[in-house]
Amino acid sequence: GRGQPGIHVLEPELEALVPYIDWSPFFHAWELAGSYPKILDDEIVGEEARKLLADAKAMLARIVEERWLTARGVCGLFPANARGDDTVLYTDESRTEELLTLHHLRQQNEKPEGRPNQSLADFVAPAETQKPDWMGAFAVTTGIGIDEPVAKFEADNDDYNAIMLKALADRLAEAFAEMLHAQVRREIWGYASDENLANAELIAEAYKGIRPAPGYPACPDHTEKDLLWTLLDVDKTIGLKLTESRAMYPTAAVSGWYFAHPDSRYFGLGRIYRDQVEDYATRKGMSQREIERWLSPNLGYEPEDN
């Protein structure tokens, strides 16, 4: 059976997120190199890692028990088709009225024979195929309520626990994104309704589909977040805001797009050139200068200064 199109707002209990935590990046936040659980037995940092984890689990229990944080998320599923390097989302399944258009960039580097230059647009069926495809979007935060306990720790000059809380809130946000993506694959979109993966397999991305975020290597343009916020009314539905630099606030948050295509993979865009930047600026209705500023790390040319 097909899933549940439209917009879904969720407010899960924190304890539901805990089993989905990926602990490896937690240790990177403390600048300890290694992957969990191997790091706990590491000759050099093992002892420190075990102490950190014990402290983290003790604080996590309090966060859950005393509800220091609130988790809120929103996701949506929309009829979609690709048009060139854009993805058009439609208001309903008749696909006659356009809702909004997402814009993708395509790799331009020289590649070996038979290896095409990739774009996220390739993972959505082109409109001319008449194949009714879909596209998803999501935003989640577990940072609601974090300011008060962080301020308390900081007032006590307790940097350790302030950093610990922020690191745990980040882990819970990623856990929420992981849990929600599984729910989308199995029920809301339902394209993998019989999926049954352990957390280690989820962390290893053993599932079908991807969830890239604007700002990721495949889609480095952060201004596409504006479209995601419009699409899901993220500000209103879950109280997650975008700063001028398009960072999310509260910072314990994850947002992005869902692609279900069995061949969908993460990739790096790499260097792009003036011809594509001009075309992309036109597609987005933005000035070339402005786009060049947002994409400066990816430019394969020197933009003119005027």
Coordinates of N, CA and C in Angstrom, one line a residue, residues 50-281:
R50 N 35.5 6.1 28.3 CA 34.6 5.4 29.2 C 34.0 6.3 30.3
K51 N 34.8 7.2 30.8 CA 34.3 8.2 31.8 C 33.3 9.2 31.1
L52 N 33.6 9.6 29.9 CA 32.7 10.5 29.2 C 31.4 9.9 29.0
L53 N 31.4 8.6 28.5 CA 30.2 7.9 28.2 C 29.3 7.7 29.5
A54 N 30.0 7.4 30.6 CA 29.3 7.2 31.8 C 28.6 8.5 32.3
D55 N 29.3 9.6 32.2 CA 28.8 10.9 32.5 C 27.6 11.3 31.5
A56 N 27.8 11.0 30.3 CA 26.8 11.3 29.2 C 25.5 10.5 29.5
K57 N 25.7 9.2 29.9 CA 24.5 8.4 30.1 C 23.7 8.8 31.4
A58 N 24.5 9.3 32.4 CA 23.9 9.8 33.6 C 23.1 11.1 33.3
M59 N 23.7 12.0 32.5 CA 23.0 13.2 32.1 C 21.8 12.9 31.2
L60 N 22.0 12.0 30.3 CA 20.9 11.6 29.4 C 19.7 11.1 30.2
A61 N 19.9 10.3 31.2 CA 18.8 9.8 32.0 C 18.0 11.0 32.7
R62 N 18.8 12.0 33.1 CA 18.1 13.2 33.7 C 17.4 14.0 32.7
I63 N 18.0 14.1 31.5 CA 17.3 14.9 30.4 C 15.9 14.3 30.1
V64 N 15.9 12.9 30.0 CA 14.7 12.2 29.7 C 13.7 12.3 30.8
E65 N 14.2 11.9 32.0 CA 13.4 11.9 33.2 C 12.8 13.2 33.6
E66 N 13.6 14.3 33.5 CA 13.2 15.6 34.0 C 12.7 16.5 32.8
R67 N 12.7 15.9 31.6 CA 12.2 16.6 30.4 C 12.9 18.0 30.2
W68 N 14.2 18.0 30.2 CA 14.9 19.2 30.0 C 14.7 19.7 28.6
L69 N 14.5 18.8 27.6 CA 14.4 19.2 26.2 C 13.0 18.7 25.7
T70 N 12.6 19.3 24.6 CA 11.4 18.8 23.9 C 11.8 18.6 22.5
A71 N 11.3 17.4 21.9 CA 11.6 17.1 20.6 C 10.4 17.4 19.7
R72 N 10.6 18.1 18.6 CA 9.5 18.4 17.7 C 10.0 18.2 16.2
G73 N 9.2 17.6 15.4 CA 9.6 17.4 14.0 C 8.4 17.5 13.1
V74 N 8.8 17.8 11.8 CA 7.7 17.8 10.8 C 8.3 17.2 9.5
C75 N 7.5 16.4 8.8 CA 7.9 15.9 7.6 C 6.8 15.9 6.6
G76 N 7.1 15.9 5.3 CA 6.1 16.0 4.3 C 6.4 15.1 3.1
L77 N 5.4 14.7 2.4 CA 5.6 13.8 1.2 C 4.8 14.5 0.1
F78 N 5.4 14.7 -1.1 CA 4.8 15.5 -2.1 C 4.9 14.8 -3.5
P79 N 3.9 14.8 -4.3 CA 4.0 14.4 -5.7 C 5.1 15.2 -6.4
A80 N 6.0 14.6 -7.1 CA 7.1 15.3 -7.7 C 7.6 14.7 -9.0
N81 N 8.2 15.6 -9.8 CA 8.9 15.1 -11.0 C 10.1 16.0 -11.3
A82 N 11.1 15.5 -12.0 CA 12.2 16.3 -12.3 C 12.0 17.1 -13.6
R83 N 12.5 18.3 -13.7 CA 12.4 19.1 -14.9 C 13.8 19.7 -15.1
G84 N 14.6 19.0 -16.0 CA 16.0 19.4 -16.1 C 16.7 19.1 -14.7
D85 N 17.4 20.0 -14.2 CA 18.1 19.8 -12.9 C 17.3 20.4 -11.8
D86 N 16.0 20.7 -12.0 CA 15.1 21.1 -10.9 C 14.2 19.9 -10.6
T87 N 13.6 20.0 -9.4 CA 12.5 19.0 -9.0 C 11.3 19.9 -8.8
V88 N 10.2 19.6 -9.5 CA 9.0 20.3 -9.3 C 8.1 19.5 -8.3
L89 N 7.6 20.2 -7.3 CA 6.6 19.5 -6.4 C 5.2 20.1 -6.7
Y90 N 4.3 19.1 -6.7 CA 2.9 19.5 -7.1 C 2.0 19.5 -5.9
T91 N 0.9 20.3 -6.0 CA -0.1 20.4 -4.9 C -0.8 19.1 -4.6
D92 N -1.1 18.3 -5.6 CA -1.8 17.1 -5.4 C -1.4 16.1 -6.5
E93 N -2.0 14.9 -6.5 CA -1.6 13.8 -7.4 C -2.1 14.0 -8.8
S94 N -2.9 15.0 -9.1 CA -3.3 15.2 -10.5 C -2.1 15.9 -11.2
R95 N -1.1 16.4 -10.4 CA 0.1 17.0 -10.9 C -0.1 18.1 -11.9
T96 N -1.2 18.8 -11.8 CA -1.5 19.9 -12.7 C -1.0 21.2 -12.1
E97 N -1.0 21.4 -10.8 CA -0.6 22.7 -10.2 C 0.7 22.5 -9.4
E98 N 1.6 23.4 -9.8 CA 2.9 23.3 -9.1 C 2.9 24.0 -7.8
L99 N 3.5 23.4 -6.8 CA 3.6 23.9 -5.4 C 4.9 24.7 -5.3
L100 N 6.0 24.1 -5.5 CA 7.3 24.9 -5.6 C 8.3 24.1 -6.3
T101 N 9.4 24.7 -6.7 CA 10.5 24.1 -7.4 C 11.8 24.1 -6.6
L102 N 12.4 22.9 -6.5 CA 13.7 22.8 -5.8 C 14.8 22.8 -6.9
H103 N 16.0 23.3 -6.6 CA 17.0 23.5 -7.6 C 18.2 22.7 -7.2
H104 N 18.8 21.9 -8.1 CA 19.9 21.1 -7.8 C 21.1 21.5 -8.7
L105 N 22.3 21.1 -8.3 CA 23.5 21.4 -9.0 C 24.1 20.1 -9.5
R106 N 24.8 20.2 -10.7 CA 25.4 19.0 -11.3 C 26.9 19.0 -11.3
Q107 N 27.5 17.9 -11.0 CA 29.0 17.8 -11.0 C 29.5 18.2 -12.4
Q108 N 30.6 18.9 -12.5 CA 31.2 19.3 -13.8 C 32.6 18.8 -14.0
N109 N 33.1 18.1 -13.0 CA 34.5 17.6 -13.2 C 34.6 16.5 -14.3
E110 N 35.8 16.4 -14.9 CA 36.0 15.4 -15.9 C 36.0 14.0 -15.1
K111 N 35.2 13.1 -15.7 CA 35.1 11.8 -15.1 C 35.5 10.7 -16.1
P112 N 35.9 9.5 -15.6 CA 36.2 8.4 -16.5 C 35.0 8.0 -17.3
E113 N 35.2 7.4 -18.4 CA 34.2 6.9 -19.3 C 33.1 6.1 -18.6
G114 N 31.9 6.4 -18.8 CA 30.8 5.6 -18.2 C 30.4 6.0 -16.8
R115 N 31.1 7.0 -16.3 CA 30.7 7.6 -14.9 C 30.1 8.9 -15.1
P116 N 28.8 9.0 -15.1 CA 28.2 10.3 -15.4 C 28.4 11.4 -14.3
N117 N 28.3 12.7 -14.6 CA 28.3 13.7 -13.6 C 26.9 13.7 -12.9
Q118 N 26.9 13.6 -11.6 CA 25.7 13.4 -10.9 C 25.0 14.7 -10.4
S119 N 23.7 14.6 -10.3 CA 22.9 15.6 -9.7 C 21.8 14.9 -8.9
L120 N 21.4 15.6 -7.8 CA 20.2 15.0 -7.0 C 19.0 14.9 -7.9
A121 N 18.9 15.7 -9.0 CA 17.8 15.7 -9.9 C 17.6 14.3 -10.5
D122 N 18.8 13.5 -10.6 CA 18.7 12.2 -11.3 C 17.9 11.2 -10.5
F123 N 17.7 11.5 -9.2 CA 17.0 10.5 -8.4 C 15.5 10.7 -8.3
V124 N 15.0 11.6 -9.2 CA 13.5 11.8 -9.3 C 13.1 11.6 -10.8
A125 N 12.0 10.9 -11.0 CA 11.6 10.6 -12.4 C 11.3 11.9 -13.2
P126 N 11.9 12.0 -14.4 CA 11.7 13.2 -15.2 C 10.2 13.3 -15.6
A127 N 9.7 14.6 -15.7 CA 8.3 14.8 -16.0 C 7.9 14.1 -17.3
E128 N 8.8 14.1 -18.3 CA 8.5 13.6 -19.6 C 8.2 12.0 -19.6
T129 N 8.7 11.4 -18.6 CA 8.5 9.9 -18.5 C 7.0 9.6 -18.1
Q130 N 6.3 10.6 -17.6 CA 4.9 10.5 -17.1 C 4.9 9.5 -15.9
K131 N 6.0 9.3 -15.3 CA 6.0 8.4 -14.1 C 5.8 9.2 -12.9
P132 N 4.7 8.9 -12.1 CA 4.3 9.7 -11.0 C 5.3 9.4 -9.8
D133 N 6.2 10.3 -9.6 CA 7.2 10.1 -8.5 C 6.8 11.0 -7.3
W134 N 7.6 10.9 -6.2 CA 7.4 11.6 -5.0 C 8.7 12.1 -4.4
M135 N 8.6 13.1 -3.5 CA 9.8 13.6 -2.9 C 9.4 14.0 -1.5
G136 N 10.3 13.8 -0.5 CA 10.0 14.1 0.9 C 10.9 15.2 1.4
A137 N 10.5 15.8 2.5 CA 11.2 16.8 3.2 C 11.0 16.7 4.7
F138 N 12.0 17.1 5.5 CA 11.8 17.0 7.0 C 12.6 18.0 7.7
A139 N 12.2 18.3 8.9 CA 13.0 19.1 9.8 C 12.7 18.7 11.2
V140 N 13.7 18.5 12.1 CA 13.5 18.0 13.4 C 14.4 18.8 14.4
T141 N 14.0 19.1 15.6 CA 14.8 19.7 16.6 C 14.6 19.0 17.9
T142 N 15.7 18.9 18.7 CA 15.6 18.4 20.1 C 16.2 19.5 21.0
G143 N 16.2 20.7 20.5 CA 16.9 21.8 21.2 C 15.9 22.7 22.0
I144 N 14.6 22.4 21.9 CA 13.6 23.3 22.5 C 13.7 23.1 24.1
G145 N 14.0 24.2 24.7 CA 14.2 24.2 26.2 C 15.6 24.2 26.7
I146 N 16.6 24.1 25.7 CA 18.0 23.9 26.1 C 18.6 25.1 26.8
D147 N 18.1 26.3 26.4 CA 18.8 27.5 26.9 C 18.9 27.6 28.4
E148 N 17.8 27.3 29.1 CA 17.8 27.4 30.5 C 18.8 26.6 31.2
P149 N 18.8 25.2 31.0 CA 19.8 24.4 31.7 C 21.3 24.8 31.3
V150 N 21.5 25.2 30.0 CA 22.8 25.6 29.6 C 23.3 26.8 30.4
A151 N 22.3 27.8 30.5 CA 22.6 29.1 31.2 C 23.0 28.8 32.7
K152 N 22.2 27.8 33.3 CA 22.5 27.5 34.7 C 23.9 26.9 34.8
F153 N 24.3 26.0 33.9 CA 25.7 25.4 34.0 C 26.7 26.5 33.8
E154 N 26.5 27.4 32.8 CA 27.4 28.5 32.5 C 27.6 29.5 33.7
A155 N 26.4 29.7 34.3 CA 26.5 30.6 35.5 C 27.3 30.0 36.6
D156 N 27.3 28.7 36.7 CA 28.2 28.0 37.7 C 29.6 27.8 37.2
N157 N 29.9 28.4 36.0 CA 31.2 28.1 35.4 C 31.5 26.6 35.1
D158 N 30.4 25.9 34.9 CA 30.4 24.4 34.7 C 30.4 24.2 33.2
D159 N 31.5 24.5 32.5 CA 31.6 24.3 31.0 C 31.4 22.9 30.6
Y160 N 32.0 22.0 31.4 CA 31.9 20.6 31.1 C 30.5 20.1 30.9
N161 N 29.6 20.4 31.8 CA 28.2 20.0 31.7 C 27.4 20.8 30.7
A162 N 27.8 22.0 30.4 CA 27.2 22.8 29.4 C 27.5 22.2 28.0
I163 N 28.8 21.8 27.8 CA 29.2 21.2 26.5 C 28.5 19.8 26.4
M164 N 28.5 19.1 27.5 CA 27.9 17.8 27.5 C 26.4 17.8 27.1
L165 N 25.7 18.8 27.6 CA 24.3 18.9 27.3 C 24.1 19.2 25.8
K166 N 24.9 20.2 25.3 CA 24.8 20.5 23.9 C 25.1 19.3 23.0
A167 N 26.2 18.6 23.4 CA 26.6 17.4 22.6 C 25.5 16.3 22.6
L168 N 24.8 16.2 23.8 CA 23.7 15.2 23.9 C 22.5 15.6 23.1
A169 N 22.2 16.9 23.1 CA 21.1 17.5 22.4 C 21.3 17.2 20.9
D170 N 22.5 17.4 20.4 CA 22.9 17.1 19.0 C 22.7 15.6 18.7
R171 N 23.1 14.8 19.6 CA 23.0 13.3 19.3 C 21.5 13.0 19.2
L172 N 20.7 13.6 20.1 CA 19.2 13.3 20.1 C 18.6 13.8 18.8
A173 N 19.0 14.9 18.3 CA 18.5 15.5 17.1 C 18.8 14.5 15.9
E174 N 20.0 14.0 15.9 CA 20.4 13.1 14.8 C 19.6 11.7 15.0
A175 N 19.4 11.3 16.2 CA 18.6 10.1 16.5 C 17.2 10.3 16.0
F176 N 16.6 11.5 16.3 CA 15.3 11.8 15.8 C 15.2 11.7 14.3
A177 N 16.2 12.3 13.6 CA 16.2 12.2 12.1 C 16.3 10.8 11.7
E178 N 17.1 10.0 12.4 CA 17.2 8.5 12.0 C 15.9 7.8 12.2
M179 N 15.3 8.0 13.4 CA 14.0 7.4 13.7 C 12.9 7.8 12.7
L180 N 12.8 9.1 12.4 CA 11.8 9.6 11.5 C 12.0 9.0 10.1
H181 N 13.3 9.0 9.6 CA 13.5 8.5 8.3 C 13.1 7.0 8.2
A182 N 13.3 6.2 9.3 CA 12.9 4.8 9.3 C 11.3 4.8 9.2
Q183 N 10.7 5.6 9.9 CA 9.2 5.7 9.9 C 8.7 6.1 8.5
V184 N 9.4 7.0 7.9 CA 9.0 7.5 6.5 C 9.2 6.3 5.6
R185 N 10.3 5.6 5.6 CA 10.5 4.5 4.7 C 9.5 3.4 4.9
R186 N 9.2 3.1 6.2 CA 8.3 1.9 6.4 C 6.8 2.2 6.4
E187 N 6.4 3.5 6.8 CA 5.0 3.8 6.9 C 4.6 5.0 6.1
I188 N 5.1 6.2 6.4 CA 4.6 7.4 5.8 C 4.7 7.4 4.3
W189 N 5.9 7.0 3.8 CA 6.1 6.8 2.3 C 5.8 5.4 2.0
G190 N 6.4 4.5 2.9 CA 6.1 3.1 2.8 C 6.7 2.3 1.6
Y191 N 7.8 2.9 1.1 CA 8.5 2.2 -0.1 C 9.3 1.1 0.4
A192 N 9.6 1.0 1.7 CA 10.4 -0.1 2.3 C 9.6 -0.7 3.5
S193 N 8.4 -1.1 3.2 CA 7.5 -1.4 4.4 C 8.0 -2.6 5.2
D194 N 8.8 -3.5 4.5 CA 9.3 -4.7 5.3 C 10.7 -4.5 5.8
E195 N 11.2 -3.3 5.8 CA 12.5 -3.1 6.3 C 12.6 -3.4 7.8
N196 N 13.7 -4.1 8.2 CA 13.9 -4.4 9.6 C 15.4 -4.4 9.9
L197 N 15.9 -3.2 10.3 CA 17.3 -3.0 10.5 C 17.6 -2.7 11.9
A198 N 18.8 -3.2 12.4 CA 19.3 -2.9 13.7 C 19.9 -1.5 13.7
N199 N 20.1 -0.9 14.8 CA 20.7 0.5 14.9 C 22.0 0.6 14.1
A200 N 22.9 -0.4 14.3 CA 24.2 -0.4 13.7 C 24.0 -0.4 12.1
E201 N 23.0 -1.0 11.6 CA 22.7 -1.0 10.2 C 22.2 0.3 9.7
L202 N 21.4 1.0 10.6 CA 20.9 2.3 10.3 C 22.1 3.3 10.2
I203 N 23.0 3.2 11.2 CA 24.1 4.1 11.2 C 25.0 3.9 10.0
A204 N 25.1 2.6 9.5 CA 25.9 2.3 8.3 C 25.1 2.6 7.0
E205 N 23.9 3.2 7.2 CA 23.0 3.5 6.0 C 22.7 2.3 5.1
A206 N 22.4 1.2 5.7 CA 22.1 0.0 4.9 C 20.7 0.0 4.3
Y207 N 20.0 1.1 4.5 CA 18.6 1.3 3.9 C 18.6 1.9 2.5
K208 N 17.4 1.8 1.9 CA 17.2 2.4 0.6 C 16.8 3.8 0.7
G209 N 17.5 4.7 0.0 CA 17.2 6.1 0.0 C 18.2 7.0 0.8
I210 N 18.1 8.3 0.6 CA 19.0 9.2 1.3 C 18.3 10.4 1.8
R211 N 18.9 11.2 2.7 CA 18.3 12.4 3.3 C 19.3 13.5 3.3
P212 N 19.7 14.0 2.2 CA 20.7 15.1 2.2 C 20.1 16.4 2.6
A213 N 20.9 17.2 3.2 CA 20.5 18.6 3.7 C 21.1 19.7 2.9
P214 N 20.4 20.8 2.6 CA 21.0 21.9 2.0 C 22.3 22.3 2.8
G215 N 23.4 22.4 2.1 CA 24.7 22.6 2.9 C 25.6 21.3 2.8
Y216 N 25.0 20.2 2.5 CA 25.7 18.9 2.3 C 26.6 19.0 1.0
P217 N 27.6 18.2 0.9 CA 28.5 18.2 -0.3 C 27.7 18.0 -1.6
A218 N 26.6 17.3 -1.6 CA 25.8 17.1 -2.9 C 25.0 18.3 -3.2
C219 N 24.6 19.1 -2.2 CA 23.8 20.3 -2.4 C 24.2 21.4 -1.5
P220 N 25.4 22.0 -1.8 CA 26.0 23.0 -0.9 C 25.3 24.3 -0.7
D221 N 24.2 24.6 -1.5 CA 23.6 25.9 -1.4 C 22.6 26.0 -0.2
H222 N 23.0 26.7 0.8 CA 22.2 26.8 2.0 C 20.8 27.5 1.8
T223 N 20.7 28.3 0.7 CA 19.5 29.1 0.5 C 18.3 28.2 0.1
E224 N 18.6 27.0 -0.3 CA 17.5 26.0 -0.6 C 16.7 25.7 0.7
K225 N 17.3 25.9 1.9 CA 16.6 25.7 3.1 C 15.4 26.6 3.2
D226 N 15.4 27.8 2.5 CA 14.3 28.7 2.5 C 13.1 28.0 1.9
L227 N 13.3 27.2 0.9 CA 12.2 26.5 0.3 C 11.7 25.4 1.2
L228 N 12.6 24.7 1.9 CA 12.2 23.7 2.8 C 11.3 24.3 3.9
W229 N 11.7 25.5 4.4 CA 11.0 26.1 5.5 C 9.6 26.6 5.0
T230 N 9.5 27.0 3.7 CA 8.2 27.4 3.1 C 7.3 26.2 3.0
L231 N 7.9 25.1 2.5 CA 7.2 23.9 2.2 C 6.5 23.3 3.4
L232 N 7.2 23.2 4.5 CA 6.7 22.6 5.7 C 6.3 23.6 6.8
D233 N 6.4 24.9 6.5 CA 6.1 26.0 7.5 C 6.8 25.7 8.8
V234 N 8.1 25.4 8.7 CA 8.9 24.8 9.8 C 8.9 25.8 11.0
D235 N 9.0 27.1 10.8 CA 9.0 28.1 11.8 C 7.8 27.9 12.7
K236 N 6.6 27.9 12.0 CA 5.3 27.8 12.8 C 5.1 26.4 13.4
T237 N 5.3 25.4 12.5 CA 4.9 24.0 13.0 C 5.8 23.5 14.1
I238 N 7.1 23.8 14.1 CA 7.9 23.2 15.2 C 8.8 24.3 15.9
G239 N 8.7 25.5 15.5 CA 9.5 26.6 16.2 C 11.0 26.5 15.9
L240 N 11.3 26.0 14.8 CA 12.7 25.9 14.4 C 13.0 27.0 13.4
K241 N 14.0 27.9 13.7 CA 14.2 29.1 12.8 C 15.5 29.0 12.0
L242 N 15.5 29.9 11.0 CA 16.8 30.0 10.2 C 17.4 31.4 10.5
T243 N 18.7 31.4 10.8 CA 19.4 32.7 10.9 C 19.7 33.2 9.5
E244 N 20.3 34.4 9.5 CA 20.6 35.0 8.2 C 21.6 34.2 7.4
S245 N 22.5 33.5 8.1 CA 23.4 32.6 7.4 C 22.9 31.2 7.1
R246 N 21.6 31.1 7.4 CA 20.8 29.9 7.2 C 21.2 28.7 8.1
A247 N 21.7 29.1 9.3 CA 22.0 28.1 10.3 C 20.6 27.9 11.1
M248 N 20.4 26.7 11.6 CA 19.2 26.4 12.3 C 19.3 26.8 13.8
Y249 N 18.2 27.3 14.3 CA 18.2 27.7 15.7 C 16.8 27.3 16.3
P250 N 16.8 26.5 17.5 CA 17.9 26.0 18.2 C 18.9 25.1 17.4
T251 N 20.1 25.0 17.8 CA 21.1 24.4 16.9 C 21.0 22.8 16.9
A252 N 20.4 22.2 17.9 CA 20.3 20.8 17.9 C 19.1 20.5 17.0
A253 N 19.5 20.4 15.7 CA 18.4 20.2 14.7 C 19.0 19.6 13.4
V254 N 18.1 19.0 12.7 CA 18.5 18.4 11.4 C 17.4 18.6 10.4
S255 N 17.7 18.9 9.2 CA 16.7 19.1 8.2 C 17.2 18.6 6.8
G256 N 16.3 18.3 5.9 CA 16.8 17.9 4.6 C 15.7 17.3 3.7
W257 N 16.1 16.7 2.6 CA 15.2 16.1 1.7 C 15.2 14.6 1.7
Y258 N 14.1 14.0 1.4 CA 14.1 12.5 1.3 C 14.0 12.1 -0.2
F259 N 15.0 11.2 -0.6 CA 14.9 10.6 -1.9 C 14.8 9.1 -1.7
A260 N 13.9 8.5 -2.5 CA 13.7 7.0 -2.3 C 14.3 6.2 -3.4
H261 N 14.8 6.8 -4.4 CA 15.4 6.0 -5.6 C 16.4 5.0 -5.1
P262 N 16.2 3.7 -5.6 CA 17.2 2.7 -5.1 C 18.6 3.0 -5.4
D263 N 18.9 3.8 -6.4 CA 20.3 4.2 -6.7 C 20.8 5.5 -6.1
S264 N 19.9 6.1 -5.3 CA 20.3 7.4 -4.7 C 21.5 7.2 -3.7
R265 N 22.5 8.0 -3.9 CA 23.7 8.0 -3.1 C 24.1 9.4 -2.7
Y266 N 24.9 9.5 -1.7 CA 25.5 10.8 -1.4 C 26.7 11.0 -2.2
F267 N 27.0 12.2 -2.7 CA 28.2 12.4 -3.5 C 28.6 13.9 -3.2
G268 N 29.8 14.2 -3.6 CA 30.3 15.6 -3.5 C 30.2 16.3 -4.8
L269 N 29.7 17.5 -4.8 CA 29.5 18.3 -6.0 C 30.8 18.6 -6.7
G270 N 31.8 19.0 -5.9 CA 33.1 19.4 -6.5 C 33.0 20.8 -7.1
R271 N 34.0 21.1 -8.0 CA 34.0 22.4 -8.6 C 33.0 22.6 -9.7
I272 N 32.3 23.8 -9.7 CA 31.4 24.1 -10.8 C 31.8 25.4 -11.4
Y273 N 31.3 25.6 -12.6 CA 31.9 26.7 -13.5 C 30.8 27.7 -13.8
R274 N 31.2 28.8 -14.4 CA 30.4 30.0 -14.6 C 29.1 29.7 -15.4
D275 N 29.2 28.8 -16.4 CA 28.0 28.5 -17.2 C 26.9 27.9 -16.3
Q276 N 27.2 27.0 -15.4 CA 26.2 26.4 -14.6 C 25.7 27.4 -13.5
V277 N 26.6 28.2 -13.0 CA 26.3 29.2 -11.9 C 25.3 30.2 -12.5
E278 N 25.5 30.6 -13.8 CA 24.6 31.5 -14.4 C 23.2 30.9 -14.6
D279 N 23.2 29.6 -15.1 CA 21.9 28.9 -15.3 C 21.2 28.7 -13.9
Y280 N 22.0 28.4 -12.9 CA 21.4 28.1 -11.6 C 20.8 29.4 -11.0
A281 N 21.5 30.5 -11.2 CA 21.0 31.8 -10.7 C 19.7 32.2 -11.4

